[in-house]
Short mmCIF file of C-alpha atoms in Angstrom, two decimals:
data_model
loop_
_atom_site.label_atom_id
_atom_site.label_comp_id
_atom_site.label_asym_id
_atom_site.label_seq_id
_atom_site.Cartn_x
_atom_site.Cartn_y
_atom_site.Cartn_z
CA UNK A 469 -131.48 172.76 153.58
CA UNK A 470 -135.35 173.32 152.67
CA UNK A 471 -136.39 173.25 149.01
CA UNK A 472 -136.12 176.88 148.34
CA UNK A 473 -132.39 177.40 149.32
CA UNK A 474 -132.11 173.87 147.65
CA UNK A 475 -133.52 175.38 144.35
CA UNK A 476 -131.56 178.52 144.46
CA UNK A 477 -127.97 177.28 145.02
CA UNK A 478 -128.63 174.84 141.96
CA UNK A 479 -129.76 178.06 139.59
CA UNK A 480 -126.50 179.29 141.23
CA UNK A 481 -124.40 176.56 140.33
CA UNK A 482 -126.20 176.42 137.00
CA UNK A 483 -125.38 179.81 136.20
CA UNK A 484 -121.48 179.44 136.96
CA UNK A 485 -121.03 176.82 135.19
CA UNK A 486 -122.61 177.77 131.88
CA UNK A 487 -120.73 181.40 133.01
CA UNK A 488 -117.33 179.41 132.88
CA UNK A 489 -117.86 177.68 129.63
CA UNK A 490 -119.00 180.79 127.80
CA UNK A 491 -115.25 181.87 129.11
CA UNK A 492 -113.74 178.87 127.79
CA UNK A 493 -115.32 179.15 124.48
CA UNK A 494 -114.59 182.87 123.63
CA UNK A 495 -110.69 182.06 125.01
CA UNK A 496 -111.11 178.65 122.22
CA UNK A 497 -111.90 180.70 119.31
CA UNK A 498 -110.37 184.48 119.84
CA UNK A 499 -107.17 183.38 117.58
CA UNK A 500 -109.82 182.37 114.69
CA UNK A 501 -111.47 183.65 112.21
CA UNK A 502 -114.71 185.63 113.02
CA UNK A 503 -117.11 184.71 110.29
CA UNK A 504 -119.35 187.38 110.32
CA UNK A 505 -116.03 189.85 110.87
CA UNK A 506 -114.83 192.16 107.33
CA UNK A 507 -111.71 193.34 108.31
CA UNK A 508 -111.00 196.53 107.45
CA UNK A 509 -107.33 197.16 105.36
CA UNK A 510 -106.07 200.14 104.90
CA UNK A 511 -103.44 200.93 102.36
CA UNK A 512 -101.46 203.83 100.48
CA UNK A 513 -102.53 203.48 96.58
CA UNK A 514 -99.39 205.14 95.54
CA UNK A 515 -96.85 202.55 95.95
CA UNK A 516 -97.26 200.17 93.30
CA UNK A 517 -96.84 197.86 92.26
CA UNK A 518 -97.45 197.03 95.85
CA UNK A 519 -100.71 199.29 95.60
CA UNK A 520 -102.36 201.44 93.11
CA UNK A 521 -105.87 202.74 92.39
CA UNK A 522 -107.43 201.24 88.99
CA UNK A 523 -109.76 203.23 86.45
CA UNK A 524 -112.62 202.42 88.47
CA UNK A 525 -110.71 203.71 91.75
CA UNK A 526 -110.27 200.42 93.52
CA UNK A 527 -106.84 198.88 94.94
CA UNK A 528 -105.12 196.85 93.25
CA UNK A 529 -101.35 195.47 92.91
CA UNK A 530 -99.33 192.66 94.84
CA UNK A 531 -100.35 193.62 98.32
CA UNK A 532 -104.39 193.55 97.28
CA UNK A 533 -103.71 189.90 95.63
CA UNK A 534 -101.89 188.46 98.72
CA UNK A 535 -104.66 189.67 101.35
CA UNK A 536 -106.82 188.64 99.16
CA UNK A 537 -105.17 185.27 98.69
CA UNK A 538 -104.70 185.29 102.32
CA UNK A 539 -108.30 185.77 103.06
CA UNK A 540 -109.49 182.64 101.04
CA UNK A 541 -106.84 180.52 102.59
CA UNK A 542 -107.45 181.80 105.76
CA UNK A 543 -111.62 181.40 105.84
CA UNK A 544 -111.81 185.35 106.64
CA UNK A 545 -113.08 188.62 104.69
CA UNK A 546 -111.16 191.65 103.98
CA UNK A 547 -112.42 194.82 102.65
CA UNK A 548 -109.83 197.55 101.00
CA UNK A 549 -109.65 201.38 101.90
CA UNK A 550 -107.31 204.04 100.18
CA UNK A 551 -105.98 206.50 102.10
CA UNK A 552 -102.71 209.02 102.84
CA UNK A 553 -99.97 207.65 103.88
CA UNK A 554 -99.44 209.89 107.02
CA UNK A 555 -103.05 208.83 108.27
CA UNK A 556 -102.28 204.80 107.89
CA UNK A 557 -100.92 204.35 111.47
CA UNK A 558 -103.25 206.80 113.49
CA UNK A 559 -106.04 205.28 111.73
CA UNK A 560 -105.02 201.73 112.63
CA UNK A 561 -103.91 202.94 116.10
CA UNK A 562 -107.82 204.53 116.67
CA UNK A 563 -109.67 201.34 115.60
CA UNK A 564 -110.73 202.90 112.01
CA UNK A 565 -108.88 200.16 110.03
CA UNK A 566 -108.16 196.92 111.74
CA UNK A 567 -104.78 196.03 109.21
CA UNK A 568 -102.44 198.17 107.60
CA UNK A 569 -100.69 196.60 104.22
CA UNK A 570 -98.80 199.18 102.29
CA UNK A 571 -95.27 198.06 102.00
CA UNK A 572 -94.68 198.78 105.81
CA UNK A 573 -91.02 198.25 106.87
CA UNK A 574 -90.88 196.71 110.07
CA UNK A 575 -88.65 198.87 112.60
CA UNK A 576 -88.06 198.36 116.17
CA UNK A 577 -89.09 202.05 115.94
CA UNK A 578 -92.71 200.98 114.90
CA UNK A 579 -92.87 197.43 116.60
CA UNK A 580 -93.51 199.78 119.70
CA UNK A 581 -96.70 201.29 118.46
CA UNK A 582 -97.95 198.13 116.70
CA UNK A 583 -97.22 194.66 115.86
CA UNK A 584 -96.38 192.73 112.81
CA UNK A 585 -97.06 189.24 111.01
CA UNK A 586 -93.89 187.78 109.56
CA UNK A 587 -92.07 189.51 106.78
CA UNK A 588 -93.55 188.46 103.52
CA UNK A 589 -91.15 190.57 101.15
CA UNK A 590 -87.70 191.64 101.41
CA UNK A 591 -86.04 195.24 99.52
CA UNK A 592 -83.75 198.50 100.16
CA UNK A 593 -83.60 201.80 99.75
CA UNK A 594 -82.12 202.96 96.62
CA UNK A 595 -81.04 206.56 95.18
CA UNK A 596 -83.24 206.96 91.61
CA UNK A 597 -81.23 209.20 89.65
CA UNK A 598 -81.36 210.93 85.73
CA UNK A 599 -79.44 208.25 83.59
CA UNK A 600 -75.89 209.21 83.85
CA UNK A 601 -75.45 211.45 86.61
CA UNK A 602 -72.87 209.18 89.05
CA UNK A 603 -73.84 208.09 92.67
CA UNK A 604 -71.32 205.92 94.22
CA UNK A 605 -71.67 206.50 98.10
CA UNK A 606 -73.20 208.47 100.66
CA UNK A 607 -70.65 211.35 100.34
CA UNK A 608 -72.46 212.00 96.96
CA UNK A 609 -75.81 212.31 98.27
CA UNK A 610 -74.56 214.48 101.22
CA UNK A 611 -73.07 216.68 97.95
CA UNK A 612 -76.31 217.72 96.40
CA UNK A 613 -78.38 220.66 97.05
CA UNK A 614 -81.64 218.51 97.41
CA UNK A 615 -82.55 214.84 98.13
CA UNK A 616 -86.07 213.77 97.69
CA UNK A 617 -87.65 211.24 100.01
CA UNK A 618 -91.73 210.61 101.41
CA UNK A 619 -92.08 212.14 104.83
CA UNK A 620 -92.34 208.82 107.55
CA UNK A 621 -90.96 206.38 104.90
CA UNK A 622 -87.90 204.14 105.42
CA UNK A 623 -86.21 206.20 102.75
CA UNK A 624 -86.84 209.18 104.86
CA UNK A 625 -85.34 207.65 108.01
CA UNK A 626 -82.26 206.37 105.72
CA UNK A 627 -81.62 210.05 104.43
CA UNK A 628 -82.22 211.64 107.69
CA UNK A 629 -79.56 209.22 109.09
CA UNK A 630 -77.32 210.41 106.28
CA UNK A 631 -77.61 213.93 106.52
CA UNK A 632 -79.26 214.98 109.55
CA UNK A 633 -82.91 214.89 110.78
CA UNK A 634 -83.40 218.89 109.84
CA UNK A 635 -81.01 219.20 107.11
CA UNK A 636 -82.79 221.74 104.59
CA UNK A 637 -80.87 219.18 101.83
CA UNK A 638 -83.69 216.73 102.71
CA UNK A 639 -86.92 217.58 100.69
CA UNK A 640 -90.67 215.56 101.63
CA UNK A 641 -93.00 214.75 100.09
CA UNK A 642 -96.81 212.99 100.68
CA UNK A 643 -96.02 210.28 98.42
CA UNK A 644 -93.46 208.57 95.82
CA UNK A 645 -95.25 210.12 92.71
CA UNK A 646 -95.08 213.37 94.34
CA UNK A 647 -91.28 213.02 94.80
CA UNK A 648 -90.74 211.32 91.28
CA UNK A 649 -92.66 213.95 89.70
CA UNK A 650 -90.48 216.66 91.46
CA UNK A 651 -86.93 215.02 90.15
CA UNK A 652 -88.72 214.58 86.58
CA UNK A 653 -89.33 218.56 86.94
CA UNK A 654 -85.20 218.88 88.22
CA UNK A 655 -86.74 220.25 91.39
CA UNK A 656 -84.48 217.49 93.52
CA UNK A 657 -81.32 216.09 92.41
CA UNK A 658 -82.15 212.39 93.70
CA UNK A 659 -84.95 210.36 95.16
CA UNK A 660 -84.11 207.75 98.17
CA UNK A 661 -87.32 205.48 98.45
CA UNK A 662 -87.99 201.52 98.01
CA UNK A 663 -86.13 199.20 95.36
CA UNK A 664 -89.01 197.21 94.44
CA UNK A 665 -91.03 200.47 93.89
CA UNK A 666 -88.47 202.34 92.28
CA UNK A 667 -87.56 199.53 89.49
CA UNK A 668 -91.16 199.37 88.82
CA UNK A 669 -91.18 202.88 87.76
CA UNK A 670 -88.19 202.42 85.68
CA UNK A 671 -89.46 199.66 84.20
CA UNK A 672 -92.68 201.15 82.94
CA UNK A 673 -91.05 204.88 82.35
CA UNK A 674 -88.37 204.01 80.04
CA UNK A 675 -88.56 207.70 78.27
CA UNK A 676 -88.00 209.18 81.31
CA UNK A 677 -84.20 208.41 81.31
CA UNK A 678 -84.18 207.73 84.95
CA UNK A 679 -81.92 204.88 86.35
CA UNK A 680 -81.69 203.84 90.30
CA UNK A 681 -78.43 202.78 92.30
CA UNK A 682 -77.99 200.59 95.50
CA UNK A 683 -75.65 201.95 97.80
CA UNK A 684 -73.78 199.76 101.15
CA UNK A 685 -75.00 202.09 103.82
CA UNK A 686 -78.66 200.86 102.79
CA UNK A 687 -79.57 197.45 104.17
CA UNK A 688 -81.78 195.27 103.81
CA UNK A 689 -85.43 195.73 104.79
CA UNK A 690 -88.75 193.45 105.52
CA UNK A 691 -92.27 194.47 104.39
CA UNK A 692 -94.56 192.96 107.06
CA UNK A 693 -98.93 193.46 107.75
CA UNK A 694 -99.43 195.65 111.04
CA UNK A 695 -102.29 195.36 113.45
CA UNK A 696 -103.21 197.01 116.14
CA UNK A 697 -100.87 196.74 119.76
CA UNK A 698 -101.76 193.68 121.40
CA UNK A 699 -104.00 192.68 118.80
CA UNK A 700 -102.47 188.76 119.19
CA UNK A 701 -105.32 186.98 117.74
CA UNK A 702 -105.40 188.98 114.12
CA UNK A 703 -101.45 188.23 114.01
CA UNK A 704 -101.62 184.55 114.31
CA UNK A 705 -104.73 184.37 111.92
CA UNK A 706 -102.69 186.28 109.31
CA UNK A 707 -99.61 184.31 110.06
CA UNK A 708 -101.32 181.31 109.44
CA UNK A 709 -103.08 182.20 105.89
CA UNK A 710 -99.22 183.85 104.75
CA UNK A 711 -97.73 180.70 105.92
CA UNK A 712 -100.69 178.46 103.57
CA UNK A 713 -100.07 181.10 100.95
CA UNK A 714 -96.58 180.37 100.93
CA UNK A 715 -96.98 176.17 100.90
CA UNK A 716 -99.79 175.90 98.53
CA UNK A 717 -97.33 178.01 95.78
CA UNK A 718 -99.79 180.73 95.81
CA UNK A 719 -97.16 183.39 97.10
CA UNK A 720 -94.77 183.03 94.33
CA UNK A 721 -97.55 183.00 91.28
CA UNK A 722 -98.64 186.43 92.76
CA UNK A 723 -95.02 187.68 93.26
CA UNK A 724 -94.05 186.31 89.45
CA UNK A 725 -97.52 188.05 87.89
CA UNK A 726 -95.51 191.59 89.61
CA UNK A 727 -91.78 190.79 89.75
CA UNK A 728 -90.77 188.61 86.60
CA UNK A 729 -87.89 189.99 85.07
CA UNK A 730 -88.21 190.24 81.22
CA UNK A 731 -86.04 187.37 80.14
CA UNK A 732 -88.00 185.24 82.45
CA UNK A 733 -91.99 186.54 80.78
CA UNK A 734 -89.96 185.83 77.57
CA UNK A 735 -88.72 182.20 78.04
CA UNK A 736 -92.43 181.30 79.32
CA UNK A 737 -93.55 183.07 76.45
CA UNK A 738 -91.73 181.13 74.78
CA UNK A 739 -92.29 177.65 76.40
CA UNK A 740 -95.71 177.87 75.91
CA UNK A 741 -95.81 178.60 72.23
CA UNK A 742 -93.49 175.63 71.55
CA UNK A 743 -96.19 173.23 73.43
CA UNK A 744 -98.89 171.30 71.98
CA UNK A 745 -102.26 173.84 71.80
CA UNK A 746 -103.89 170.56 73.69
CA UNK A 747 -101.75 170.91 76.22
CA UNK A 748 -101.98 174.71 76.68
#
């Protein structure tokens, strides 16, 4: 071999090998976090306490502070956009958001268009009703003239189950205050949506008179964070931060600052004013 084909193999060589380590490194690091990466996280701010928009029209609520515990745990950087409801899934699907958290129910129906972390909160669909009109099973919901649910929701899918995809008993709506707003106005006897939701709006409308009921043909449902199809790496990196979340007591101080019942705010309430102020 003369020095010219000598030289030009070895520039061959060179350039495969540096070739296959480039490989090896991008395969090393595509389940981490990319540093200089924002990911983009779409939610519906008309859900809360899961999500909500604040005076300054930012998200907020129990979904915003897990991400965003998530995030720090994790070493990555999220960034939150508002949007319909209707458009969360094509948008995710089309590469405009790269994570959907909006109290998504994971379905086998929607595991086929995108995939999911692990559940990180558990509820069912219940009826919300004006206090004192009687629900006690299915039969009574297939009895009135209208049924209010949000169009794609799991209270939607429940309902349609109930009464019939294109039953003109089913009324939907863009959103849960949409649909509250229309049983508030008697424009729909019922509302069928989320528990966790639902009691929230109880809870903070007590002149409203409304009351909810859980029914036995409702089971229960997970929330989970959706990514895009295939999208394996994203999954395990928010696996991972839910799973620190969870271990490093995070999880539950967020899901007490949303979820304590009253009688638990009061005995902490409580507990603290009986402590030493040093202590406090």
């Amino acid at each position: 071999m003369n020095m010219k084909k000598w030289i030009a193999a070895a520039l061959a060589c060179s350039a495969l090998a540096l070739s296959a380590c480039g490989g090896q490194s991008k395969d090393a690091s595509s389940s981490a976090p990319k540093a200089d990466k924002v990911y983009r996280v779409a939610a519906n701010a008309e859900f809360a306490p899961f999500e909500s928009l604040d005076s300054a029209g930012n998200v907020e609520g129990f979904d915003v502070d897990l991400m965003n515990a998530m995030a720090k745990a994790g070493g990555f950087k999220v960034e939150f956009k508002h949007q319909p409801w209707d458009s969360l899934f094509p948008a995710l699907k089309n590469g405009d958001t790269d994570i959907v958290i909006s109290g998504v129910t994971i379905t086998d129906e929607r595991k086929q268009s995108m995939d999911f972390t692990d559940p990180y909160f558990e509820i069912t669909q219940v009826v919300l009703v004006p206090k004192g009109k009687k629900v006690a099973s299915s039969d009574d919901l297939k009895n009135m003239a209208k049924v209010g649910v949000v169009t794609g929701q799991t209270g939607d899918f429940s309902v349609s189950k109930l009464l019939g995809n294109d039953n003109p008993k089913i009324a939907r709506f863009e959103s849960v205050p949409l649909v509250i707003k229309e049983l508030e106005n008697g424009g729909v006897d019922a509302v069928v949506s989320d528990s966790a939701v639902i009691a929230n709006y109880v809870k903070n409308n007590p002149t409203k008179s409304m009351d909810f009921i859980t029914l036995p043909d409702f089971t229960i449902e997970n929330y989970g964070i959706a990514v895009r199809k295939g999208d394996e790496a994203t999954v395990k990196m928010l696996n991972e931060a839910l799973k620190k979340v969870r271990d490093s007591g995070e999880y539950d101080k967020i899901h007490a600052k949303y979820f304590a019942k009253e009688g638990d705010k009061a005995a902490a309430a409580s507990q603290a004013a009986s402590q030493p102020e040093a202590a406090k």
